[in-house]
Coordinates of C-alpha atoms in Angstrom, one line a residue:
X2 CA 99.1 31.4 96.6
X3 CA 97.2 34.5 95.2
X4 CA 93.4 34.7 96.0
X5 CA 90.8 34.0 93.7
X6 CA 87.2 35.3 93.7
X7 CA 87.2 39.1 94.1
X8 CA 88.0 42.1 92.2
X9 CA 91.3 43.4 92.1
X10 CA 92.2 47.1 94.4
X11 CA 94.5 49.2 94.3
X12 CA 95.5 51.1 97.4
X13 CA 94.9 54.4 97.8
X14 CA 95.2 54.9 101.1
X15 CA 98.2 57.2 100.7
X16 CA 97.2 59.1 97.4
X17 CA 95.7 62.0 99.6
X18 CA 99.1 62.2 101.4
X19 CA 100.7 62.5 98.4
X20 CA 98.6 65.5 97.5
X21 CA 98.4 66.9 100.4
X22 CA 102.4 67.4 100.4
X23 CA 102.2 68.4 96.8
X24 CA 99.9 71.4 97.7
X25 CA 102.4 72.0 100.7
X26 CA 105.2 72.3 98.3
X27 CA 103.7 74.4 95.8
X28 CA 102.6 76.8 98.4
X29 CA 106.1 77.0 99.7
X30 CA 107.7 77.2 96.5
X31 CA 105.5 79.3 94.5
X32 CA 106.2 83.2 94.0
X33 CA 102.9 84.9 93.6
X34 CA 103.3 88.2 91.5
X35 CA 102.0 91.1 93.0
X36 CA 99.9 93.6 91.4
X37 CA 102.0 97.1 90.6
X38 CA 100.3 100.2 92.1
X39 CA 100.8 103.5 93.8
X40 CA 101.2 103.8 97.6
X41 CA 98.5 106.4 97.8
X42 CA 95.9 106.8 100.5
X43 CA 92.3 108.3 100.2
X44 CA 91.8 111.5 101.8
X45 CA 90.1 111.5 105.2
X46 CA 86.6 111.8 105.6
X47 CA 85.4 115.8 105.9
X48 CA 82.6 116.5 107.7
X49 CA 79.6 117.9 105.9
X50 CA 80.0 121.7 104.7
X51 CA 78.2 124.2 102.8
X52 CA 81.0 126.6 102.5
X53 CA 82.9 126.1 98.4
X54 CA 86.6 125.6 98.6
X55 CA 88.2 128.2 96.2
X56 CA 91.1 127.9 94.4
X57 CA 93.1 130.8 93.2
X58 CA 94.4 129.9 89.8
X59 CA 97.7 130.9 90.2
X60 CA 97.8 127.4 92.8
X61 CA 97.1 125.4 90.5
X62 CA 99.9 123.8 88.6
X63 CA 98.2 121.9 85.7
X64 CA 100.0 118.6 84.4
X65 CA 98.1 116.9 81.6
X66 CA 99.1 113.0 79.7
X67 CA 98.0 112.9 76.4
X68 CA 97.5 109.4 74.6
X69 CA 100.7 109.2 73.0
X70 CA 102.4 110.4 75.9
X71 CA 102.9 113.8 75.8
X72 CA 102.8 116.2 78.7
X73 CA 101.1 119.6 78.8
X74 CA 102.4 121.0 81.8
X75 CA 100.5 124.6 82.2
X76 CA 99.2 123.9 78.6
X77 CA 102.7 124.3 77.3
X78 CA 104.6 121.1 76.2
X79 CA 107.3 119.8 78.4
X80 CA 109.9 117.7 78.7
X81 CA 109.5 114.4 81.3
X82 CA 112.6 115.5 82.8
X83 CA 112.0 119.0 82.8
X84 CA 108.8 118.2 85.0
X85 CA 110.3 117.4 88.6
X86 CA 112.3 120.8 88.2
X87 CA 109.2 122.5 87.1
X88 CA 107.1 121.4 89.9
X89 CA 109.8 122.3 92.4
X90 CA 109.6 125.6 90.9
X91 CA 105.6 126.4 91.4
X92 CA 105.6 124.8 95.2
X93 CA 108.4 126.5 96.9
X94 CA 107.5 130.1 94.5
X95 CA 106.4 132.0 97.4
X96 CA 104.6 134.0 95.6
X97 CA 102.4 136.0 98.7
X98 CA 104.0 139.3 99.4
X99 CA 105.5 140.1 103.2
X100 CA 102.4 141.3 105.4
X101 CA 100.3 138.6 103.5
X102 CA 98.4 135.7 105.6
X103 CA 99.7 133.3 102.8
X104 CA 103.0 134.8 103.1
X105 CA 105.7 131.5 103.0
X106 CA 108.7 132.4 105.0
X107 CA 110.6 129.4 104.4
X108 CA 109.8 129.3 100.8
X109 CA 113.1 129.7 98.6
X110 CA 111.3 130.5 95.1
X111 CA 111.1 133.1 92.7
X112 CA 108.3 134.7 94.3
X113 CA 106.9 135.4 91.4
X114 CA 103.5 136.4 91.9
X115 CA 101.7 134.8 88.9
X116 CA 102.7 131.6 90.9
X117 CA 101.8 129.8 93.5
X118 CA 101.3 131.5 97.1
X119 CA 102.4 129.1 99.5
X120 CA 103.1 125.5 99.4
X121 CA 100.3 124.4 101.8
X122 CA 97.8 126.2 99.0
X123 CA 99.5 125.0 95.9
X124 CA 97.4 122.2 94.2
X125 CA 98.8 120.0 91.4
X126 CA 96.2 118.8 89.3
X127 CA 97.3 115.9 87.1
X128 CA 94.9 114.9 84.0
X129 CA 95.5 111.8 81.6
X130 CA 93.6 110.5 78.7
X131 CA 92.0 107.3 79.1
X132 CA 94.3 105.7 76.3
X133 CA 97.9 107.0 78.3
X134 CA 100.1 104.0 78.8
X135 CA 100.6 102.8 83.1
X136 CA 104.1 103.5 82.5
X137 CA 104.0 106.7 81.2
X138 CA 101.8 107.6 84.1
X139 CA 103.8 106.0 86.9
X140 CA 106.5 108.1 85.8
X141 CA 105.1 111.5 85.3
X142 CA 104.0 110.4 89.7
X143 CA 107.1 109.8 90.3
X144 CA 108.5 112.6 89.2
X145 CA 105.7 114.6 91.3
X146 CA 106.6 112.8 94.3
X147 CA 110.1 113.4 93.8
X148 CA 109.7 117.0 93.8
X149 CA 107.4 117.1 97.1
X150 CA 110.3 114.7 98.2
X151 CA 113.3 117.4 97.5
X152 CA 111.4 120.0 99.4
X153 CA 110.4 117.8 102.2
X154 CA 114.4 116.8 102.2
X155 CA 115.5 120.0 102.1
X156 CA 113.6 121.6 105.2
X157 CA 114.8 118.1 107.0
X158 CA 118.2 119.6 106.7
X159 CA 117.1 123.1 107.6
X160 CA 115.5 122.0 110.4
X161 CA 118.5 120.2 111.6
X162 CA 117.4 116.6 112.0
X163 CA 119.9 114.4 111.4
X164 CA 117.9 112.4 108.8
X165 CA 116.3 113.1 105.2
X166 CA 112.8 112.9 105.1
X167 CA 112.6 109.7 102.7
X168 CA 115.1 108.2 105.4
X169 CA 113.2 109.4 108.3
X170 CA 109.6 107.5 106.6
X171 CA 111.7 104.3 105.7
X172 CA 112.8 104.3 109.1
X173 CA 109.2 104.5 110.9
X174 CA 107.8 102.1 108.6
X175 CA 110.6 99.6 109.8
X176 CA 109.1 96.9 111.5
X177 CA 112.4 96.5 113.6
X178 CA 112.5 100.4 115.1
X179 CA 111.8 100.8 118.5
X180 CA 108.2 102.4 119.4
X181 CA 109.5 105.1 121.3
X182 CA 111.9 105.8 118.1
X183 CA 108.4 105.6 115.9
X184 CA 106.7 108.7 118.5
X185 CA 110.2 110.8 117.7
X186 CA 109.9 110.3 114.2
X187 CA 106.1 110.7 113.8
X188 CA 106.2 114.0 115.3
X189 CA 109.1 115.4 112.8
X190 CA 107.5 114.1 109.8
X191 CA 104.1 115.6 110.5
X192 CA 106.3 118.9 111.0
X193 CA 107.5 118.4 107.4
X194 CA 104.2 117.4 105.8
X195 CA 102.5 120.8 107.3
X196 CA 105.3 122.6 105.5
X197 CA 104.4 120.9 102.2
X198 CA 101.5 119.1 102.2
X199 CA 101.5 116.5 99.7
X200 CA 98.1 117.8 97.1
X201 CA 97.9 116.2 94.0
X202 CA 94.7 116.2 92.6
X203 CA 93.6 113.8 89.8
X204 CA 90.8 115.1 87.7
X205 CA 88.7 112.7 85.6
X206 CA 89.8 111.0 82.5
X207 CA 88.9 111.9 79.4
X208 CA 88.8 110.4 75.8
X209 CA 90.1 112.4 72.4

């Protein structure tokens, strides 16, 4: 016999089970898009200095992105796939003569000396407009990158480690490698990165 005399309930003991598993399963289930970007890190911190760093021209390899997406590489227009070969070109020049403090031994350029002098001073200094599309600009770093990366790969073989470069930094930022594998490899990649010190300098943006 049903009961008269009070209001009518509804259980909802359960309910904030219910959500509770539903914020469990979303969570699990859920792909959360990451945000694209460049794997870049600031510069460490100088101390204080008077003293003006001075760049010679010459090791300064100029790569400019214009709005529509046009490259100025040395002020002169250029191809995108012209520009890994081109940068490859200006940091393995060489272009210190024999005798010379800057003088690159291992350099394999043209030697040309209205280019750079020595990797470790050559500078690429890449400019684009406010307006240039993320693409466009990922790609023109990429290429960059890819020519430090040549280089770096290169002097891994000449150096006769038994890994590339790009292998040798996959392989120490595996979680899975052994630590005493990580010390080997730490020491041969800062041996490559002296040789050709990734500088690519990013100027401020500008608007037409």
């Amino acid at each position: 016999m049903a009961r008269r005399g009070g209001a009518p309930e509804v259980n909802a003991g359960s309910m904030a089970d219910i959500a509770f598993l539903l914020l469990i399963f979303f969570l699990v289930t859920t792909t959360i898009e990451t945000d694209a970007g460049l794997d870049r890190m600031l510069p460490p911190k100088e101390p204080p200095t008077d003293e003006q760093v001075i760049l010679k021209q010459k090791n300064i390899f100029t790569v400019q992105i214009g709005k529509d997406g046009q490259l100025l590489v040395e002020e002169d227009l250029m191809d995108l796939k012209d520009l890994k070969e081109a940068a490859i070109a200006f940091l393995d020049n060489g272009g210190a003569v024999k005798g010379d403090p800057e003088y690159c031994s291992y350099c394999e350029g043209a030697r040309s000396p209205e280019s750079s002098d020595n990797p470790i001073k050559a500078v690429i200094s890449l400019k684009n407009d406010r307006e240039t599309k993320y693409s466009v600009y990922i790609t023109v770093q990429n290429e960059l990158v890819a020519a430090y990366n040549f280089l770096r790969n290169r002097a891994a073989k000449k150096l006769g480690y038994n890994m590339s470069f790009t292998e040798m930094e996959a392989a120490y930022s595996n979680q899975e490698t052994p630590d005493d594998v990580k010390e080997q490899l730490k020491v041969k990649i800062k041996k490559i990165q002296d040789l050709y010190p990734q500088k690519l300098s990013e100027a401020e943006t500008t608007t037409n």
